[in-house]
DNA sequence: CCATCTTTGTGCACGCGTTCACAAAGACAT
DNA sequence: ATGTCTTTGTGAACGCGTGCACAAAGATGG
């Protein structure tokens, strides 16, 4: 019953690498902040620092969008904000439905970052009849029975699943059947979807486990390399996997 | 995949590639489900399907941990659960603090997936004096003033930041100064940390923007291939497909 | 107009991650 | 024991992503 030989390049976004796409929102956020401070232009070096990436990487990322910079000067902030927004499709309205209004679903509904980026919570859906009609974040919760109609009436193409793991696949199937082609999944389950549907998942448990792994490793190295000369603790960008080569010395862990 | 993960040197942590570490929790979840159904052994093909990955990749991942399989038979489920748990450091207790008890922080505090994986919410911290003492998920919220003492008293090394963006860096600095070396950041900000500190970020806004990009692209291609297209350019996007993965857990996580 | 200085855009090399394909290893039947 | 069958473990090829290093482009000043 294996899935057929689904041949696909895995990653190929018609010119723009997936890794670049994933960073565009980061640049956009930094640029928006600059825009609010009325900064007219910014160099790749400055913007890269604000976004926490390498400047060469940033320039290469922008090169996929076109040549929007001016040599010797930098990038026009407003123009870049517009170009990235357009590229990401944020210049249009994206109605979104959230399915599963528990603690998490409610938190998502209350999230303010939606509207600011063109995302609009079109509806909240829950399987609990007792929730029906009850307003969450000013939006009345609707029952799962009406899922298909809600999707259709609002022209929703992006769905957020915040249900328990057991219900996720079923909800996913209904969303897809109703026309949703992009899903953000918060349930700790691997979703099975047909080709043409994008799924991104966010899983707290997994994130913590990854941190635990590194934490354990750090603890082990520290105990082993007790006495080695710690290197100077330099201020770096975010996410420092912070480890040296195998035979390299172990970096200092932290101040006591 | 949706984990906000800033690519880094990605140096192999003593043999195990970062990409493999990120998948171990996925395997563990699938294996736990099998274990609960009292399945004794599983082949790489079956397990890979359950985890939504390629079987060759799974075998290579396991090969980094050692040779735990039996040719012609497969892997012993219980043994593998133990080995992966140990490798991830889940056999020990990880006290965690959550800073910022708003909608999201509360949702995280209520998340049931903590204890089941060795993570224990040691304390909830918020800057609002009005929150102090108020119980959330059965745990009384404490004030930010006591952050350092809380970290120290509980031996906390993993911190979760669920504050507004503006407060995140400050909270982060205090956590790190107090001894925290792993941070899960839900605030939409680039955190600056010293070497030796791991930061993983989860950002709903970014995830949605990435989905919007693909959604827009799909819509565009569809419109173009609608009619006079010489070659019916079909999209080749989407993710792996697999099925099942009941965990009974409720999702958690989101941006702020 | 020319020289100099700044910053972009990118060719190139390198390393990680993925996947294929197959030999080796073990189970199982005869 | 021997042969067959299943499944692991991995060598090798390939592609993507990253970052260096530099030439080209444009601004700026004399």
Coordinates of C-alpha atoms (C1' of nucleotides) in Angstrom, one line a residue:
Chain A
X1 CA 0.0 0.0 0.0
X2 CA 2.9 2.2 -0.5
X3 CA 2.5 5.6 -1.9
X4 CA 3.4 5.3 -5.6
X5 CA 6.6 6.4 -7.0
X6 CA 5.7 10.0 -6.5
X7 CA 8.6 11.7 -8.3
X8 CA 9.2 15.2 -7.2
X9 CA 12.2 17.4 -6.8
X10 CA 11.3 17.8 -3.1
X11 CA 12.1 21.4 -3.2
X12 CA 11.8 23.7 -6.1
X13 CA 9.8 26.8 -5.9
X14 CA 10.1 28.0 -9.4
X15 CA 13.3 29.9 -8.9
X16 CA 13.2 30.8 -5.3
X17 CA 14.8 28.2 -3.0
X18 CA 12.8 27.0 -0.1
X19 CA 15.4 28.1 2.4
X20 CA 15.2 31.6 1.0
X21 CA 11.4 31.7 1.2
X22 CA 11.6 30.7 4.8
X23 CA 13.8 33.7 5.5
X24 CA 11.8 36.3 3.7
X25 CA 9.4 36.7 6.6
X26 CA 12.4 37.3 8.8
X27 CA 13.7 40.1 6.5
X28 CA 10.2 41.5 6.2
X29 CA 9.9 41.8 10.0
X30 CA 13.2 43.6 10.3
X31 CA 12.4 45.9 7.4
X32 CA 9.0 46.7 8.9
X33 CA 10.7 47.8 12.1
X34 CA 13.1 50.0 10.1
X35 CA 10.2 51.4 8.1
X36 CA 8.4 52.4 11.3
X37 CA 11.5 54.2 12.4
X38 CA 11.5 56.0 9.0
X39 CA 14.8 54.6 8.0
X40 CA 15.1 55.2 4.3
X41 CA 17.8 52.7 3.3
X42 CA 19.7 49.9 4.8
X43 CA 22.8 48.0 3.8
X44 CA 22.9 44.2 3.5
X45 CA 25.2 44.1 6.5
X46 CA 22.9 46.0 8.8
X47 CA 19.8 44.2 7.7
X48 CA 21.5 40.9 8.0
X49 CA 22.5 41.7 11.6
X50 CA 18.9 42.6 12.4
X51 CA 17.6 39.4 10.9
X52 CA 20.3 37.3 12.5
X53 CA 21.8 36.0 9.2
X54 CA 24.9 36.2 7.2
X55 CA 25.0 39.2 4.9
X56 CA 26.2 37.2 1.9
X57 CA 23.2 34.9 2.4
X58 CA 20.9 37.9 2.5
X59 CA 22.2 39.4 -0.6
X60 CA 21.9 36.1 -2.4
X61 CA 18.4 35.7 -1.1
X62 CA 17.5 39.1 -2.5
X63 CA 19.1 38.3 -5.8
X64 CA 16.5 35.7 -6.4
X65 CA 13.8 38.4 -6.2
X66 CA 15.7 40.7 -8.5
X67 CA 18.1 43.5 -8.2
X68 CA 16.5 45.8 -5.8
X69 CA 19.6 47.3 -4.2
X70 CA 21.9 50.2 -5.1
X71 CA 25.6 49.5 -5.0
X72 CA 27.4 51.8 -2.6
X73 CA 24.1 52.7 -0.9
X74 CA 22.1 49.7 0.1
X75 CA 18.4 48.8 -0.2
X76 CA 15.4 51.1 -0.2
X77 CA 13.4 50.0 2.9
X78 CA 10.0 50.8 1.6
X79 CA 10.5 49.3 -1.8
X80 CA 11.9 46.1 -0.3
X81 CA 9.0 45.8 2.1
X82 CA 6.7 46.0 -0.8
X83 CA 8.6 43.6 -3.0
X84 CA 8.9 40.9 -0.3
X85 CA 5.3 41.4 0.7
X86 CA 4.2 40.9 -2.9
X87 CA 6.5 37.9 -3.3
X88 CA 5.1 36.2 -0.2
X89 CA 1.5 37.0 -1.3
X90 CA 0.8 39.2 1.6
X91 CA -0.7 41.9 -0.5
X92 CA -3.9 39.9 -0.7
X93 CA -6.3 38.8 1.9
X94 CA -6.0 35.3 3.3
X95 CA -9.0 34.0 5.1
X96 CA -8.0 31.4 7.7
X97 CA -10.0 28.9 9.8
X98 CA -8.9 27.5 13.1
X99 CA -10.2 24.1 13.9
X100 CA -10.0 23.0 17.6
X101 CA -10.7 25.8 20.0
X102 CA -9.0 24.5 23.1
X103 CA -6.3 26.3 25.1
X104 CA -4.1 26.5 22.0
X105 CA -6.8 27.3 19.5
X106 CA -8.1 30.1 21.7
X107 CA -4.5 31.5 22.0
X108 CA -4.2 31.4 18.3
X109 CA -7.5 33.1 17.8
X110 CA -6.3 35.9 20.1
X111 CA -3.0 36.2 18.3
X112 CA -2.6 39.7 17.0
X113 CA -0.1 38.9 14.4
X114 CA -2.7 37.7 11.9
X115 CA -4.3 40.8 10.6
X116 CA -1.0 42.7 10.4
X117 CA 0.1 40.4 7.7
X118 CA -3.0 39.9 5.6
X119 CA -4.3 36.9 7.5
X120 CA -7.8 37.1 8.6
X121 CA -9.5 34.6 11.0
X122 CA -12.6 33.8 9.0
X123 CA -14.0 31.3 11.4
X124 CA -13.4 29.2 14.5
X125 CA -14.5 25.6 14.5
X126 CA -14.8 23.1 17.3
X127 CA -16.4 19.7 17.7
X128 CA -17.8 20.4 21.1
X129 CA -21.5 21.5 20.8
X130 CA -21.2 23.3 24.0
X131 CA -18.7 25.7 22.4
X132 CA -21.0 26.6 19.5
X133 CA -22.0 30.2 19.5
X134 CA -19.6 31.0 22.3
X135 CA -17.4 33.9 21.2
X136 CA -13.7 33.5 21.4
X137 CA -11.6 36.6 20.6
X138 CA -14.8 38.2 19.4
X139 CA -15.6 35.5 16.9
X140 CA -18.4 33.0 17.6
X141 CA -17.3 29.4 17.5
X142 CA -19.1 27.2 15.0
X143 CA -19.6 23.5 15.0
X144 CA -17.6 21.0 13.0
X145 CA -20.7 19.9 11.1
X146 CA -20.6 23.2 9.2
X147 CA -17.0 22.9 8.3
X148 CA -17.4 22.4 4.6
X149 CA -19.9 25.2 4.2
X150 CA -17.7 27.6 6.2
X151 CA -14.7 26.8 4.0
X152 CA -16.7 27.2 0.8
X153 CA -18.6 30.4 1.9
X154 CA -15.4 32.2 2.9
X155 CA -13.1 30.9 0.1
X156 CA -10.7 29.6 2.7
X157 CA -7.6 27.9 1.4
X158 CA -5.5 27.9 4.6
X159 CA -6.5 25.9 7.6
X160 CA -5.0 25.7 11.1
X161 CA -5.4 22.4 13.0
X162 CA -5.3 22.7 16.8
X163 CA -7.2 19.7 17.7
X164 CA -6.1 16.7 19.8
X165 CA -3.9 14.3 17.8
X166 CA -6.6 11.7 17.5
X167 CA -8.9 14.1 15.5
X168 CA -6.3 15.7 13.4
X169 CA -6.2 13.4 10.4
X170 CA -9.9 13.3 10.1
X171 CA -10.2 17.1 10.3
X172 CA -7.4 17.4 7.8
X173 CA -9.2 15.1 5.4
X174 CA -12.3 17.2 5.6
X175 CA -10.4 20.4 5.2
X176 CA -8.7 19.1 2.1
X177 CA -11.9 17.7 0.6
X178 CA -13.5 21.1 1.2
X179 CA -10.8 22.8 -0.8
X180 CA -8.1 23.8 1.7
X181 CA -4.7 23.4 0.1
X182 CA -2.4 24.7 2.9
X183 CA -2.4 23.4 6.4
X184 CA -0.6 24.5 9.5
X185 CA -0.7 21.6 11.9
X186 CA -0.2 21.9 15.7
X187 CA -1.4 18.4 16.5
X188 CA 1.4 16.0 17.3
X189 CA 0.7 13.7 14.3
X190 CA 2.0 13.1 10.9
X191 CA -0.7 14.2 8.5
X192 CA -1.3 12.4 5.3
X193 CA -2.3 14.6 2.4
X194 CA -2.7 14.3 -1.3
X195 CA -0.2 16.0 -3.7
X196 CA -0.7 19.6 -4.1
X197 CA -1.4 20.2 -0.5
X198 CA 1.2 21.9 1.7
X199 CA 1.5 21.0 5.3
X200 CA 3.7 22.7 7.9
X201 CA 3.8 21.4 11.4
X202 CA 4.6 23.0 14.7
X203 CA 5.4 20.7 17.5
X204 CA 6.4 21.9 21.0
X205 CA 7.2 18.5 22.2
X206 CA 9.7 17.9 19.4
X207 CA 11.3 21.3 19.9
X208 CA 11.8 20.6 23.6
X209 CA 13.3 17.2 22.9
X210 CA 15.8 18.6 20.5
X211 CA 16.8 21.1 23.1
X212 CA 17.1 18.4 25.7
X213 CA 19.4 16.5 23.4
X214 CA 21.8 19.4 23.1
X215 CA 21.4 20.2 26.7
X216 CA 22.5 16.7 27.6
X217 CA 25.4 16.9 25.3
X218 CA 26.5 20.1 26.7
X219 CA 26.4 18.7 30.2
X220 CA 28.4 15.7 29.1
X221 CA 31.1 17.8 27.4
X222 CA 31.3 20.1 30.3
X223 CA 32.0 17.3 32.7
X224 CA 34.5 15.8 30.4
X225 CA 36.4 18.9 29.4
X226 CA 36.6 20.2 32.9
X227 CA 39.6 22.3 33.1
X228 CA 40.0 23.1 29.4
X229 CA 40.5 26.8 28.7
X230 CA 37.2 28.3 27.9
X231 CA 37.1 30.6 25.0
X232 CA 35.9 34.2 25.2
X233 CA 32.2 34.4 25.2
X234 CA 31.3 36.5 22.2
X235 CA 28.0 37.9 21.5
X236 CA 26.6 36.2 18.5
X237 CA 23.4 35.9 16.6
X238 CA 20.6 33.7 17.7
X239 CA 20.8 30.0 17.6
X240 CA 24.2 29.1 18.5
X241 CA 24.6 25.4 18.2
X242 CA 27.7 26.3 19.8
X243 CA 30.0 23.4 19.4
X244 CA 33.4 23.0 17.9
X245 CA 34.8 20.3 15.8
X246 CA 35.4 16.9 17.2
X247 CA 39.0 17.4 18.2
X248 CA 38.5 21.1 18.8
X249 CA 38.3 22.4 22.3
X250 CA 35.0 22.8 24.0
X251 CA 33.7 26.3 24.3
X252 CA 32.9 27.8 27.6
X253 CA 29.3 27.1 28.6
X254 CA 28.4 30.0 30.8
X255 CA 29.4 32.2 33.6
X256 CA 28.8 30.8 37.0
Chain B
X1 CA 8.2 20.9 8.8
X2 CA 7.6 24.0 10.6
X3 CA 10.0 24.4 13.3
X4 CA 11.6 27.8 13.1
X5 CA 15.2 26.8 13.1
X6 CA 18.0 29.1 12.2
X7 CA 20.5 27.1 10.3
X8 CA 23.8 27.1 11.9
X9 CA 27.2 25.5 11.6
X10 CA 25.2 22.3 12.0
X11 CA 28.3 20.6 13.3
X12 CA 27.7 17.0 14.1
X13 CA 27.2 16.6 17.8
X14 CA 29.6 13.9 18.3
X15 CA 28.5 11.8 15.4
X16 CA 24.8 12.5 15.1
X17 CA 23.8 15.0 12.4
X18 CA 21.5 17.8 13.4
X19 CA 18.9 16.7 10.9
X20 CA 18.9 13.2 12.4
X21 CA 18.4 14.6 15.9
X22 CA 15.4 16.6 14.7
X23 CA 13.8 13.4 13.4
X24 CA 14.4 11.2 16.5
X25 CA 11.4 12.6 18.3
X26 CA 9.3 11.7 15.3
X27 CA 10.5 8.1 15.4
X28 CA 10.0 8.0 19.1
X29 CA 6.4 9.1 18.8
X30 CA 5.7 6.4 16.2
X31 CA 7.5 3.8 18.3
X32 CA 5.6 4.7 21.4
X33 CA 2.3 4.2 19.5
X34 CA 3.5 0.8 18.4
X35 CA 4.6 0.0 21.9
X36 CA 1.2 0.8 23.3
X37 CA -0.3 -1.6 20.8
X38 CA 2.2 -4.2 22.0
X39 CA 3.8 -4.6 18.6
X40 CA 7.1 -6.4 19.3
X41 CA 9.1 -5.5 16.2
X42 CA 8.9 -3.2 13.3
X43 CA 10.7 -2.9 9.9
X44 CA 12.3 0.2 8.7
X45 CA 9.8 0.4 6.0
X46 CA 6.8 0.3 8.3
X47 CA 8.3 2.7 10.8
X48 CA 9.3 5.1 8.1
X49 CA 5.8 5.1 6.7
X50 CA 4.4 5.9 10.2
X51 CA 6.9 8.7 10.7
X52 CA 6.4 10.0 7.2
X53 CA 10.0 9.7 6.1
X54 CA 12.0 7.7 3.6
X55 CA 13.0 4.2 4.9
X56 CA 16.6 4.6 3.8
X57 CA 16.9 7.8 5.7
X58 CA 15.5 6.2 8.8
X59 CA 17.9 3.3 8.6
X60 CA 20.8 5.8 8.2
X61 CA 19.5 7.8 11.1
X62 CA 19.5 4.7 13.3
X63 CA 22.9 3.7 12.1
X64 CA 24.3 6.8 13.8
X65 CA 22.9 5.5 17.1
X66 CA 24.4 2.0 16.5
X67 CA 23.2 -1.2 15.1
X68 CA 20.0 -1.9 16.9
X69 CA 18.2 -3.8 14.1
X70 CA 18.1 -7.5 13.2
X71 CA 18.5 -8.2 9.5
X72 CA 15.6 -10.1 8.1
X73 CA 13.4 -9.1 11.0
X74 CA 13.5 -5.4 11.8
X75 CA 13.9 -3.4 15.0
X76 CA 12.8 -4.3 18.5
X77 CA 10.3 -1.6 19.4
X78 CA 10.9 -1.5 23.2
X79 CA 14.6 -1.5 22.8
X80 CA 14.5 1.2 20.3
X81 CA 12.2 3.4 22.4
X82 CA 14.7 3.1 25.2
X83 CA 17.7 3.8 23.0
X84 CA 16.2 6.9 21.4
X85 CA 14.9 8.2 24.7
X86 CA 18.3 7.8 26.2
X87 CA 20.0 9.5 23.3
X88 CA 17.6 12.4 23.5
X89 CA 18.1 12.7 27.2
X90 CA 14.5 12.0 28.0
X91 CA 15.4 9.5 30.7
X92 CA 16.1 12.3 33.0
X93 CA 14.0 15.0 34.4
X94 CA 14.0 18.4 32.7
X95 CA 12.6 21.2 34.8
X96 CA 11.3 24.0 32.6
X97 CA 10.1 27.5 33.2
X98 CA 7.6 29.4 31.1
X99 CA 8.0 33.2 31.1
X100 CA 5.0 35.2 29.9
X101 CA 1.7 33.8 31.0
X102 CA -0.6 35.3 28.5
X103 CA -2.9 33.4 26.2
X104 CA 0.0 31.4 24.8
X105 CA 1.8 30.9 28.0
X106 CA -1.3 29.6 29.6
X107 CA -1.9 27.2 26.7
X108 CA 1.6 26.0 27.0
X109 CA 1.3 25.5 30.8
X110 CA -1.8 23.4 30.1
X111 CA -0.1 21.3 27.5
X112 CA -0.1 17.7 28.5
X113 CA 2.8 16.6 26.4
X114 CA 5.3 17.8 28.9
X115 CA 5.3 15.2 31.6
X116 CA 5.0 12.4 29.2
X117 CA 8.4 13.2 27.8
X118 CA 10.3 14.0 31.0
X119 CA 9.6 17.7 30.9
X120 CA 8.3 19.2 34.0
X121 CA 6.9 22.7 34.4
X122 CA 8.9 23.9 37.4
X123 CA 7.5 27.4 37.4
X124 CA 5.4 30.0 35.6
X125 CA 6.7 33.6 35.5
X126 CA 5.0 36.8 34.5
X127 CA 5.8 40.5 34.8
X128 CA 2.3 41.4 35.8
X129 CA 2.0 41.8 39.6
X130 CA -1.7 41.1 39.2
X131 CA -0.9 37.6 38.0
X132 CA 1.3 36.7 40.9
X133 CA -0.1 33.9 43.0
X134 CA -2.9 33.2 40.5
X135 CA -2.8 29.6 39.6
X136 CA -2.6 28.6 36.0
X137 CA -2.8 24.9 35.1
X138 CA -2.5 24.3 38.9
X139 CA 0.7 26.2 39.2
X140 CA 0.9 29.5 40.9
X141 CA 2.3 32.3 38.7
X142 CA 5.4 34.0 40.2
X143 CA 6.7 37.4 39.5
X144 CA 9.6 38.2 37.3
X145 CA 11.5 39.7 40.2
X146 CA 12.1 36.2 41.5
X147 CA 13.3 34.8 38.1
X148 CA 16.9 34.3 39.1
X149 CA 16.0 32.6 42.3
X150 CA 13.5 30.3 40.7
X151 CA 16.0 29.2 38.1
X152 CA 18.6 28.6 40.7
X153 CA 16.4 26.8 43.2
X154 CA 15.0 24.4 40.6
X155 CA 18.1 23.8 38.6
X156 CA 16.4 24.9 35.4
X157 CA 18.4 24.8 32.2
X158 CA 15.5 25.1 29.7
X159 CA 13.4 28.2 29.4
X160 CA 10.4 29.0 27.3
X161 CA 9.8 32.6 26.3
X162 CA 6.1 33.5 25.6
X163 CA 6.3 37.2 26.3
X164 CA 5.5 40.0 23.9
X165 CA 8.3 40.7 21.4
X166 CA 9.4 43.8 23.2
X167 CA 10.3 42.0 26.4
X168 CA 11.8 38.9 24.9
X169 CA 15.4 39.9 24.7
X170 CA 15.5 41.3 28.2
X171 CA 13.9 38.1 29.6
X172 CA 16.3 36.1 27.5
X173 CA 19.3 37.9 28.9
X174 CA 18.1 37.3 32.5
X175 CA 17.4 33.6 31.8
X176 CA 20.9 33.1 30.4
X177 CA 22.6 35.1 33.2
X178 CA 20.7 32.9 35.6
X179 CA 22.1 29.8 34.1
X180 CA 19.6 28.7 31.4
X181 CA 21.4 27.3 28.4
X182 CA 18.5 26.3 26.1
X183 CA 15.6 28.5 25.1
X184 CA 12.5 27.9 23.2
X185 CA 11.3 31.3 21.9
X186 CA 7.8 32.0 20.9
X187 CA 8.2 35.8 20.7
X188 CA 8.6 37.1 17.1
X189 CA 12.1 38.5 17.7
X190 CA 15.6 37.5 16.9
X191 CA 17.3 36.7 20.2
X192 CA 20.9 37.4 20.8
X193 CA 22.6 34.9 23.0
X194 CA 26.2 34.0 23.9
X195 CA 27.9 31.0 22.5
X196 CA 26.9 27.8 24.2
X197 CA 23.3 28.7 24.4
X198 CA 20.8 27.0 22.1
X199 CA 17.8 28.9 20.9
X200 CA 15.0 27.4 18.9
X201 CA 12.2 29.6 17.7
X202 CA 8.6 29.0 16.9
X203 CA 6.8 31.6 14.9
X204 CA 3.3 31.3 13.7
X205 CA 3.4 34.4 11.6
X206 CA 6.4 33.1 9.6
X207 CA 4.8 29.7 9.1
X208 CA 1.6 31.3 7.7
X209 CA 3.6 33.5 5.4
X210 CA 5.5 30.6 4.0
X211 CA 2.2 28.8 3.4
X212 CA 0.8 32.0 1.7
X213 CA 3.8 32.0 -0.6
X214 CA 3.1 28.5 -1.8
X215 CA -0.6 29.1 -1.9
X216 CA 0.0 32.1 -4.2
X217 CA 2.3 30.2 -6.4
X218 CA -0.2 27.3 -6.7
X219 CA -2.9 29.7 -7.6
X220 CA -0.7 31.4 -10.2
X221 CA 0.3 28.2 -11.9
X222 CA -3.2 27.0 -11.9
X223 CA -4.4 30.1 -13.6
X224 CA -1.6 30.0 -16.2
X225 CA -2.1 26.3 -17.0
X226 CA -5.7 27.1 -17.4
X227 CA -6.4 26.8 -21.0
X228 CA -3.7 27.5 -23.6
X229 CA -0.9 25.8 -21.7
X230 CA 1.2 23.8 -24.1
X231 CA 2.2 21.4 -21.4
X232 CA -0.2 21.0 -18.5
X233 CA 2.2 22.3 -15.9
X234 CA 1.1 20.6 -12.8
X235 CA 2.4 21.5 -9.5
X236 CA 4.8 19.2 -7.8
X237 CA 4.6 20.4 -4.3
X238 CA 3.4 18.9 -1.1
X239 CA 4.9 16.8 1.6
X240 CA 5.5 13.3 2.5
X241 CA 2.5 11.2 3.2
X242 CA 2.0 8.6 5.8
X243 CA -0.6 7.8 8.3
X244 CA -1.4 7.4 11.9
X245 CA 0.5 8.4 14.9
X246 CA -2.0 8.5 17.7
X247 CA -0.5 10.0 20.8
X248 CA -3.5 11.2 22.6
X249 CA -1.6 14.4 23.2
X250 CA -3.0 17.8 22.7
X251 CA -1.0 20.1 20.5
X252 CA 0.8 23.0 21.9
X253 CA 3.0 25.8 20.6
X254 CA 2.5 28.9 18.6
X255 CA 4.0 32.2 18.2
X256 CA 3.3 35.3 20.1
Chain C
dC1 C1' 35.8 64.0 -15.7
dC2 C1' 38.4 61.2 -13.0
dA3 C1' 39.7 58.9 -8.7
dT4 C1' 38.2 56.8 -4.7
dC5 C1' 35.3 54.5 -1.7
dT6 C1' 31.3 51.8 -0.6
dT7 C1' 28.2 48.1 -1.2
dT8 C1' 25.9 45.1 -4.2
dG9 C1' 25.5 40.8 -6.9
dT10 C1' 27.5 36.3 -7.9
dG11 C1' 31.0 32.6 -9.4
dC12 C1' 32.9 29.0 -6.9
dA13 C1' 34.1 25.7 -3.6
dC14 C1' 32.8 23.1 0.2
dG15 C1' 30.0 20.4 3.3
dC16 C1' 25.6 18.5 4.9
dG17 C1' 21.7 15.8 3.8
dT18 C1' 19.1 12.7 0.9
dT19 C1' 18.5 8.8 -1.9
dC20 C1' 19.7 4.8 -4.5
dA21 C1' 21.3 0.4 -4.8
dC22 C1' 23.4 -3.6 -3.1
dA23 C1' 26.2 -6.6 -0.3
dA24 C1' 26.2 -8.7 4.2
dA25 C1' 23.7 -10.7 7.9
dG26 C1' 20.5 -13.2 10.0
dA27 C1' 15.9 -16.0 10.1
dC28 C1' 13.6 -19.8 8.6
dA29 C1' 12.4 -23.9 6.0
dT30 C1' 13.9 -28.2 4.1
Chain D
dA1 C1' 23.9 -27.8 6.7
dT2 C1' 22.5 -25.6 2.9
dG3 C1' 19.6 -22.7 0.4
dT4 C1' 16.3 -19.1 0.1
dC5 C1' 14.2 -15.1 1.6
dT6 C1' 13.9 -10.8 4.1
dT7 C1' 15.7 -6.7 5.8
dT8 C1' 19.4 -4.1 7.6
dG9 C1' 23.5 -1.2 7.2
dT10 C1' 26.2 1.6 4.2
dG11 C1' 29.2 3.2 0.1
dA12 C1' 28.7 6.4 -3.3
dA13 C1' 26.5 9.9 -6.1
dC14 C1' 24.0 13.9 -6.3
dG15 C1' 21.8 18.2 -5.2
dC16 C1' 20.9 22.0 -2.1
dG17 C1' 22.4 25.6 0.9
dT18 C1' 26.2 28.3 2.8
dG19 C1' 29.8 31.5 2.8
dC20 C1' 34.1 33.4 0.9
dA21 C1' 36.0 36.5 -2.0
dC22 C1' 35.9 39.6 -5.7
dA23 C1' 34.6 42.2 -9.8
dA24 C1' 31.2 45.4 -11.3
dA25 C1' 28.3 49.3 -10.3
dG26 C1' 27.2 53.4 -8.6
dA27 C1' 27.8 57.3 -5.2
dT28 C1' 30.7 60.9 -3.7
dG29 C1' 34.4 64.3 -3.7
dG30 C1' 37.9 66.9 -5.9

